[in-house]
XYZ file of C-alpha atoms in Angstrom:
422
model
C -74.227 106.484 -7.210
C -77.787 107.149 -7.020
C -78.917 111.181 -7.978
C -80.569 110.968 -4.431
C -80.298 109.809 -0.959
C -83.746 108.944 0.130
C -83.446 105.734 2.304
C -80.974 103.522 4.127
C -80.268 101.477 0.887
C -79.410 105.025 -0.915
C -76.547 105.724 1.833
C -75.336 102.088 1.641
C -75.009 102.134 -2.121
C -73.009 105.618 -1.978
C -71.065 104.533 1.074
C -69.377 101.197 -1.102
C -69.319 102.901 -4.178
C -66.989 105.824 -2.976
C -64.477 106.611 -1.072
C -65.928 108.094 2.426
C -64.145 111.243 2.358
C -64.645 112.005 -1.273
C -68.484 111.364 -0.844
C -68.542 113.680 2.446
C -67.046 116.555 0.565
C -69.963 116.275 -2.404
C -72.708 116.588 0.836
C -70.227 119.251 2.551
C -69.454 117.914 5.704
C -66.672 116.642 7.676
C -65.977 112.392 6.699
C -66.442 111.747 10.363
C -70.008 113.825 10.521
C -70.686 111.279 7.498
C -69.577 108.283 9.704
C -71.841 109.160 12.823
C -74.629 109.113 10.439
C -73.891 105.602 8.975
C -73.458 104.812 12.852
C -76.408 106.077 13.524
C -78.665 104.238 11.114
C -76.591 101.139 11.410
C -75.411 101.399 7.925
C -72.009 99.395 7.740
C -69.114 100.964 5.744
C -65.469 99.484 3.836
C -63.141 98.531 6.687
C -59.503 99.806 6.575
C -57.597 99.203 3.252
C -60.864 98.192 1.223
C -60.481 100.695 -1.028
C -56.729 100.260 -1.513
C -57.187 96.246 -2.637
C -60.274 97.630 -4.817
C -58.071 100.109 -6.521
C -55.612 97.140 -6.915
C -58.500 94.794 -8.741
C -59.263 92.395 -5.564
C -62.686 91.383 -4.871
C -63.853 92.204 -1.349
C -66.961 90.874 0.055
C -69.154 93.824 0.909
C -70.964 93.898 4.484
C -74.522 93.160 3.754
C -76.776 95.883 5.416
C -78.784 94.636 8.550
C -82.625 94.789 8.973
C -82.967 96.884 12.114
C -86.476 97.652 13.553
C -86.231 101.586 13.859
C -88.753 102.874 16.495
C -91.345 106.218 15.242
C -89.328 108.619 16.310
C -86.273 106.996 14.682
C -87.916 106.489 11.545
C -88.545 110.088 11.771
C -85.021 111.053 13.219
C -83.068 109.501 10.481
C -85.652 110.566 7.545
C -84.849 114.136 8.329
C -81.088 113.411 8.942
C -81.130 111.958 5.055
C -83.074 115.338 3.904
C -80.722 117.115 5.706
C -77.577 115.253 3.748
C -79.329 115.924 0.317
C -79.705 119.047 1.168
C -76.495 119.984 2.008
C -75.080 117.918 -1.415
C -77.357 120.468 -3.171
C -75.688 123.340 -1.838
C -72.398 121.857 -2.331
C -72.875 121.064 -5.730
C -74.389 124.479 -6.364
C -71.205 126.140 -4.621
C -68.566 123.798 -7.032
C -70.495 125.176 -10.117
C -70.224 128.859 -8.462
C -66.490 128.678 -7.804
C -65.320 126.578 -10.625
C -67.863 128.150 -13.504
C -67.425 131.427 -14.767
C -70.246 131.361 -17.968
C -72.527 131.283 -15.058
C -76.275 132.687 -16.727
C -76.317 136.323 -16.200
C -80.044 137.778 -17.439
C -79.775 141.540 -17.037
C -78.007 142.195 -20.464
C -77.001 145.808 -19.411
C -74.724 144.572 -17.013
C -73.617 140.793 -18.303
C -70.296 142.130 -19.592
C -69.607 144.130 -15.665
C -70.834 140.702 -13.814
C -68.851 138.368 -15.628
C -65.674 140.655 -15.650
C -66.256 140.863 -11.498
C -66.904 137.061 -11.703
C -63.454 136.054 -13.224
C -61.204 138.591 -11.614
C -62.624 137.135 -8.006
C -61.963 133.673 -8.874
C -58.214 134.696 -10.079
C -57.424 136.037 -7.013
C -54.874 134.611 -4.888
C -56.348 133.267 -1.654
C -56.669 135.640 1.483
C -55.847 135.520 5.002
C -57.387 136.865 8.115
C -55.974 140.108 9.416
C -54.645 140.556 12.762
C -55.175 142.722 15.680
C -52.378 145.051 14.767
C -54.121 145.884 10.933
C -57.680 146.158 12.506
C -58.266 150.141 10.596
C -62.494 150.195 10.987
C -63.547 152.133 14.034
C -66.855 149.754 14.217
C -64.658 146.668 14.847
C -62.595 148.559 17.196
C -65.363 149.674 19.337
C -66.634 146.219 19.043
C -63.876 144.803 20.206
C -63.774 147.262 23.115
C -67.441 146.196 23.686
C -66.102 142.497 24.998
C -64.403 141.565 27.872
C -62.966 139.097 25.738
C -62.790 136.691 28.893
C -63.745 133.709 27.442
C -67.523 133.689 29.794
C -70.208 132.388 27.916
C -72.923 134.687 28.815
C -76.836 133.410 29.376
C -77.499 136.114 26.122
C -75.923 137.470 23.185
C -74.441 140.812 23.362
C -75.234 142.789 20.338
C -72.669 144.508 18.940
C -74.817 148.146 18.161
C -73.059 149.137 14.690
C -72.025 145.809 13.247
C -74.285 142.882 12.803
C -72.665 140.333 14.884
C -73.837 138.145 17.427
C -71.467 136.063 19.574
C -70.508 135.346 22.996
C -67.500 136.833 24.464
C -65.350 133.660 23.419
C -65.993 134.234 20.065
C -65.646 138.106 19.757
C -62.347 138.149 19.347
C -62.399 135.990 15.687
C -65.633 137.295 14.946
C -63.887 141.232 14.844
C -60.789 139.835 12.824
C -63.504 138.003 10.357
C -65.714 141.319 9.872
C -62.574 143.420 9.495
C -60.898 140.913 6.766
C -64.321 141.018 4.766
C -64.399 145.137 5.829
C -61.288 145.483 4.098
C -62.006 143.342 0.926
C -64.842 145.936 0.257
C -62.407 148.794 0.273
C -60.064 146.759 -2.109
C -62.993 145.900 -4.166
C -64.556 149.816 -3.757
C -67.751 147.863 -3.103
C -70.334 150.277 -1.320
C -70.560 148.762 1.862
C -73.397 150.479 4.376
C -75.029 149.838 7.928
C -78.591 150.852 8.360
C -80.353 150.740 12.181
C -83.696 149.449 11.954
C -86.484 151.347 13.950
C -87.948 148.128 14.950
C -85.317 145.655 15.886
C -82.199 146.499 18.342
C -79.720 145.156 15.927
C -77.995 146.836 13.023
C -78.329 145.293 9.326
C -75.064 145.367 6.917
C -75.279 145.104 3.498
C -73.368 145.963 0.312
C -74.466 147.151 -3.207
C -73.477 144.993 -6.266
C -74.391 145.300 -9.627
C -77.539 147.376 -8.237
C -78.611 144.689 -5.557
C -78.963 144.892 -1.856
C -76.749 142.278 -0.335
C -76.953 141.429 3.418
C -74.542 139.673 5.550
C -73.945 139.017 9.250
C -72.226 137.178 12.135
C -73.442 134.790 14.686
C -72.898 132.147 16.420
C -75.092 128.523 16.450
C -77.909 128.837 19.064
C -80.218 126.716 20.683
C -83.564 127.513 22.430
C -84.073 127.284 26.051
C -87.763 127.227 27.026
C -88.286 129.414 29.670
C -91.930 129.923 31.387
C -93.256 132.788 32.242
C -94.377 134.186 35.992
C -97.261 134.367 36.988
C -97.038 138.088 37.158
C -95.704 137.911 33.614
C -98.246 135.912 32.327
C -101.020 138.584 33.863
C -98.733 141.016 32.130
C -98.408 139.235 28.784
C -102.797 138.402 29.173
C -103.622 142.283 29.490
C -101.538 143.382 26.703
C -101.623 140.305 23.650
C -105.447 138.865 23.419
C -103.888 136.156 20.556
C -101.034 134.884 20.031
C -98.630 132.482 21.447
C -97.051 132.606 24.924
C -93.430 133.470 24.359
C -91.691 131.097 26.285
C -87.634 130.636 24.180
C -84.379 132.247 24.419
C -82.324 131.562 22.289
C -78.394 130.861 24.044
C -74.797 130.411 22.247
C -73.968 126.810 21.821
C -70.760 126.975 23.619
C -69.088 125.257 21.035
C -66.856 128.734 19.599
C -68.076 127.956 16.282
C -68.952 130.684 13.681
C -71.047 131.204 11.246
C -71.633 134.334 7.971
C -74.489 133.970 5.910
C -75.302 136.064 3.250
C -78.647 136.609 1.684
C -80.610 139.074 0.081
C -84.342 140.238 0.753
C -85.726 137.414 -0.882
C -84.858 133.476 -0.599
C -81.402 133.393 -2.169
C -78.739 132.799 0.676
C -74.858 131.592 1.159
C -73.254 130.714 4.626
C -69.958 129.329 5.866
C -69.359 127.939 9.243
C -66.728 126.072 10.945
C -66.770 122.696 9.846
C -64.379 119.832 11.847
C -60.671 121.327 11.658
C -61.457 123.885 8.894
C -62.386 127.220 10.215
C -64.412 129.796 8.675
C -61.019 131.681 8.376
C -59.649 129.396 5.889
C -62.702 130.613 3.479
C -62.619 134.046 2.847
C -61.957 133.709 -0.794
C -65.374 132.045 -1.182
C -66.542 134.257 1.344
C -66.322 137.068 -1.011
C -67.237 134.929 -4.101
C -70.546 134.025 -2.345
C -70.799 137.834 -2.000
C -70.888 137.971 -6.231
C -72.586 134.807 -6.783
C -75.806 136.300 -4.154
C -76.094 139.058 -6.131
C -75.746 137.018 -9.516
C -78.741 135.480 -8.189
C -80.442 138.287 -6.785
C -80.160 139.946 -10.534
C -81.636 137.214 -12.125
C -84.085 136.789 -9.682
C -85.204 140.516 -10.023
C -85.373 139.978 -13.718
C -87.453 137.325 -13.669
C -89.724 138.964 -10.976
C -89.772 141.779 -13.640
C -91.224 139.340 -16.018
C -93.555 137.425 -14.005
C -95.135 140.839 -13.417
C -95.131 141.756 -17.125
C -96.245 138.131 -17.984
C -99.532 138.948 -14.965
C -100.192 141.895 -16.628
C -100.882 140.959 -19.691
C -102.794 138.283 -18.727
C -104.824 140.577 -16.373
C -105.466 142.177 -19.782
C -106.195 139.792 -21.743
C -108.773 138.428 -18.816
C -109.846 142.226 -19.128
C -110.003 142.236 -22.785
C -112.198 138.975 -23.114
C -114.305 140.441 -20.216
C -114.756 143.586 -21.648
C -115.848 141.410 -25.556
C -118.192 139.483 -23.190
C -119.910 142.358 -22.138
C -120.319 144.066 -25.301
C -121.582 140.294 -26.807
C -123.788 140.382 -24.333
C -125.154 143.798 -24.311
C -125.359 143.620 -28.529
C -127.320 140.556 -27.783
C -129.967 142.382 -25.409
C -130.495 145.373 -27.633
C -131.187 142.778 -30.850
C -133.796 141.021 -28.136
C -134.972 144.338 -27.134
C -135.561 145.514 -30.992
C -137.388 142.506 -31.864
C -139.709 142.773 -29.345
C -139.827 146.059 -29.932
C -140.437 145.643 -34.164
C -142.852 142.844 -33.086
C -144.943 145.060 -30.537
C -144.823 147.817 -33.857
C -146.082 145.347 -36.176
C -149.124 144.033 -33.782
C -149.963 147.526 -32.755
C -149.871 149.002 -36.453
C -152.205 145.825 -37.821
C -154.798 146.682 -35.144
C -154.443 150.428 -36.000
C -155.274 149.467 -39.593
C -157.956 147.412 -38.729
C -159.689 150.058 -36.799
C -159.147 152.126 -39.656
C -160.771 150.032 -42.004
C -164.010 149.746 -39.584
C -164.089 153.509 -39.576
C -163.565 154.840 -42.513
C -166.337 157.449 -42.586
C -165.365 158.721 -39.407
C -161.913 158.725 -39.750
C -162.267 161.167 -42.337
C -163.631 164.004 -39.849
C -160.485 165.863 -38.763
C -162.201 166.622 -35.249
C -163.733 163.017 -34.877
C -162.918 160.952 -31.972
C -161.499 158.199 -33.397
C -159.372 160.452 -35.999
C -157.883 161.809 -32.816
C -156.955 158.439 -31.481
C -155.807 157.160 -34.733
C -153.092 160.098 -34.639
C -152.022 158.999 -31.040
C -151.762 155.514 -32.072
C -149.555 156.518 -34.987
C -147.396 158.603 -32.312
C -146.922 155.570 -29.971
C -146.067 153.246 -32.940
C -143.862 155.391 -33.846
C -141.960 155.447 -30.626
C -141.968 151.642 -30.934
C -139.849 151.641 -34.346
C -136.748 150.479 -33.501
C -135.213 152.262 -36.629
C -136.625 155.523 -35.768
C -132.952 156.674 -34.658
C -131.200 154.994 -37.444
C -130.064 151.402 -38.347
C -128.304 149.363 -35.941
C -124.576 149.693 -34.972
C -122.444 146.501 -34.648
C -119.988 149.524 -32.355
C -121.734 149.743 -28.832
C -120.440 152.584 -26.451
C -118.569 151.307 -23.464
C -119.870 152.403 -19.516
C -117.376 154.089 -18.159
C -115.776 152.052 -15.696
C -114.464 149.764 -18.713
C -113.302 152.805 -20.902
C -111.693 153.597 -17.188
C -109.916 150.363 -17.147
C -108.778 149.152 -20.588
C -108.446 151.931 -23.284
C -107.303 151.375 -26.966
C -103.733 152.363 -26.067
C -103.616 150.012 -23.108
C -100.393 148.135 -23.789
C -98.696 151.233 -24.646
C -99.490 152.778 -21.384
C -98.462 149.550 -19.985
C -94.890 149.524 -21.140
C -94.300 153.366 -21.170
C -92.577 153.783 -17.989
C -90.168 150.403 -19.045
């Protein structure tokens, strides 16, 4: 099988090479989502019992794969429906090496021996179930569940729960409480610090936990689409005197219909687990992993902080070293200016003094008289030669003080006060 499913020919390869249920669980979806999308892009797969005769040695004539003329918007369909299914093989993959690797590369060294411990005991533990009504103990599920009519309406919006980060439609509330209380009370078996903060900005709360020193957030929804709905006209003169840019908001975004659920997890940054209902299996049957993703989000989260950590300490020393080789380019510089400077200086001193010691020479006899013209202007000269000699304060230093706003921004004991609060 090919590392990648890029084309048409990929699929077909992987499709005859392996059984179709096998190669459906490496994406992570359902065989029969697999088979719509060989349906779809006319992608022929083994009939009934090919793979039994193939197991038993028989050749079988494979289905050659047709030519089909795919319009532009096809093409561009099925392209994203194959980035979609390498995609999802990516997360699978990365999900089998979380659940079935415990030397998984932990970089914070202070807490390697804590992570790893966390990470085995989780995947020894005996599958879960959901709880039912009867053991619901958390007062937020309770009042959620009081919340919902729980009379199987769909309603045009989602009703927010308030103190728990769920969003469903009545028809799901009822599995969505029993799901948030089953992972409620894994925390308290765990004694992982679970807390709900209420955002001033946004109308719905955010629930998170704190492992190994990371923020972890999770929530409940359900799938949504958007609805496009226009505007007034009186809304639109609304919108007009109160946003000079932007974008019109014209979407709402509506349950599905379809009861499905789905819990992602994810931290503040880009790392991110969910599970959903796929085919038969329900998100119920995955709480183990549920709370393995927890660990393995904040595995990554760690690492990712540490290397954040270093990327920083990596950009500042190369903002000092930039600063260092600026601050020698200066000084270069500025030594080469002065030595210009001198020269011209010495060479100004040398013209001047011949010329003084000419006139000198020419006037001798009245140079002598102290009170003499010329014996005054002789002295004067001397004075301004002087001034010219660019040794009259002392040799040259290679050492040439800084201005201040360097000395302000790189010192000798800059990479101690770099690392001093680390």
């Amino acid at each position: 099988m090919n590392d990648e499913i890029k084309s048409r020919e990929d699929l077909y390869s992987a499709v005859w090479l392996k059984p179709t249920m096998k190669l459906a669980e490496e994406f992570g979806i359902s065989g029969r989502g697999l088979a719509k999308l060989c349906e779809r892009l006319k992608i022929p797969v083994p009939p009934r019992g090919y793979w039994r005769k193939f197991s038993l040695g028989q050749t079988i004539k494979k289905t050659p794969l047709p030519k089909v003329e795919f319009t532009r918007y096809d093409l561009w369909k099925n392209q994203t429906a194959l980035d979609d299914l390498e995609r999802r093989r990516k997360v699978a993959k990365e999900r089998s090496e979380m659940f079935n690797n415990p030397e998984i590369e932990v970089k914070d060294k202070n807490l390697q021996e804590t992570i790893l411990k966390t990470l085995q005991d989780e995947q020894n533990r005996m599958p879960i179930g959901i709880v039912s009504e009867q053991e619901i103990v958390s007062s937020q599920v309770k009042n959620f569940l009081n919340i919902h009519s729980r009379n199987k309406h769909i309603l045009p919006f989602f009703q927010h729960s308030g103190n728990l980060a769920i969003e469903v439609s009545d028809n799901c509330a009822l599995r969505a409480g029993l799901l948030m209380e089953t992972v409620l009370q894994g925390f308290e078996e765990r004694n992982w610090n679970f807390t709900i903060e209420k955002e001033d900005a946004s109308h719905q709360a955010r629930m998170f936990v704190y492992l190994f020193g990371q923020k972890i957030f999770f929530h409940i929804h359900e799938p949504v689409v958007n609805k496009v709905v226009p505007l007034t006209e009186q809304e639109m003169e609304v919108y007009k005197k109160n946003h000079r840019y932007g974008r019109v908001p014209m979407n709402n975004y509506i349950p599905t219909a379809t009861s499905r659920l789905v819990l992602a997890i994810h931290n503040s940054n880009s790392v991110r687990q969910s599970w959903e209902d796929r085919g038969k299996r329900l998100i119920e049957a995955s709480i183990k992993e549920i709370m393995l993703g927890f660990v393995h989000v904040a595995i990554k989260s760690s690492n990712e902080a540490i290397l954040a950590f270093e990327r920083e300490q990596r950009l500042k020393l190369e903002r000092a070293r930039k600063l260092e080789e600026e601050r020698l380019r200066k000084l270069e510089t500025k030594r080469y200016e002065r030595l210009i400077a001198d020269s011209e200086a010495y060479r100004l001193m040398q013209k001047f003094q011949n010329y003084v010691e000419y006139v000198k020479n020419q006037a001798q006899g009245q140079a002598a008289e102290p009170d003499s013209e010329i014996s005054k202007w002789l002295e004067w000269a001397q004075t301004k030669i002087n001034d010219l000699n660019p040794l009259k304060n002392g040799y040259p230093k290679f050492s040439i003080d800084d201005p201040p706003e360097i000395e302000n921004n790189f010192s000798t004991s800059f990479f101690d006060d770099l690392f001093r609060d680390h």
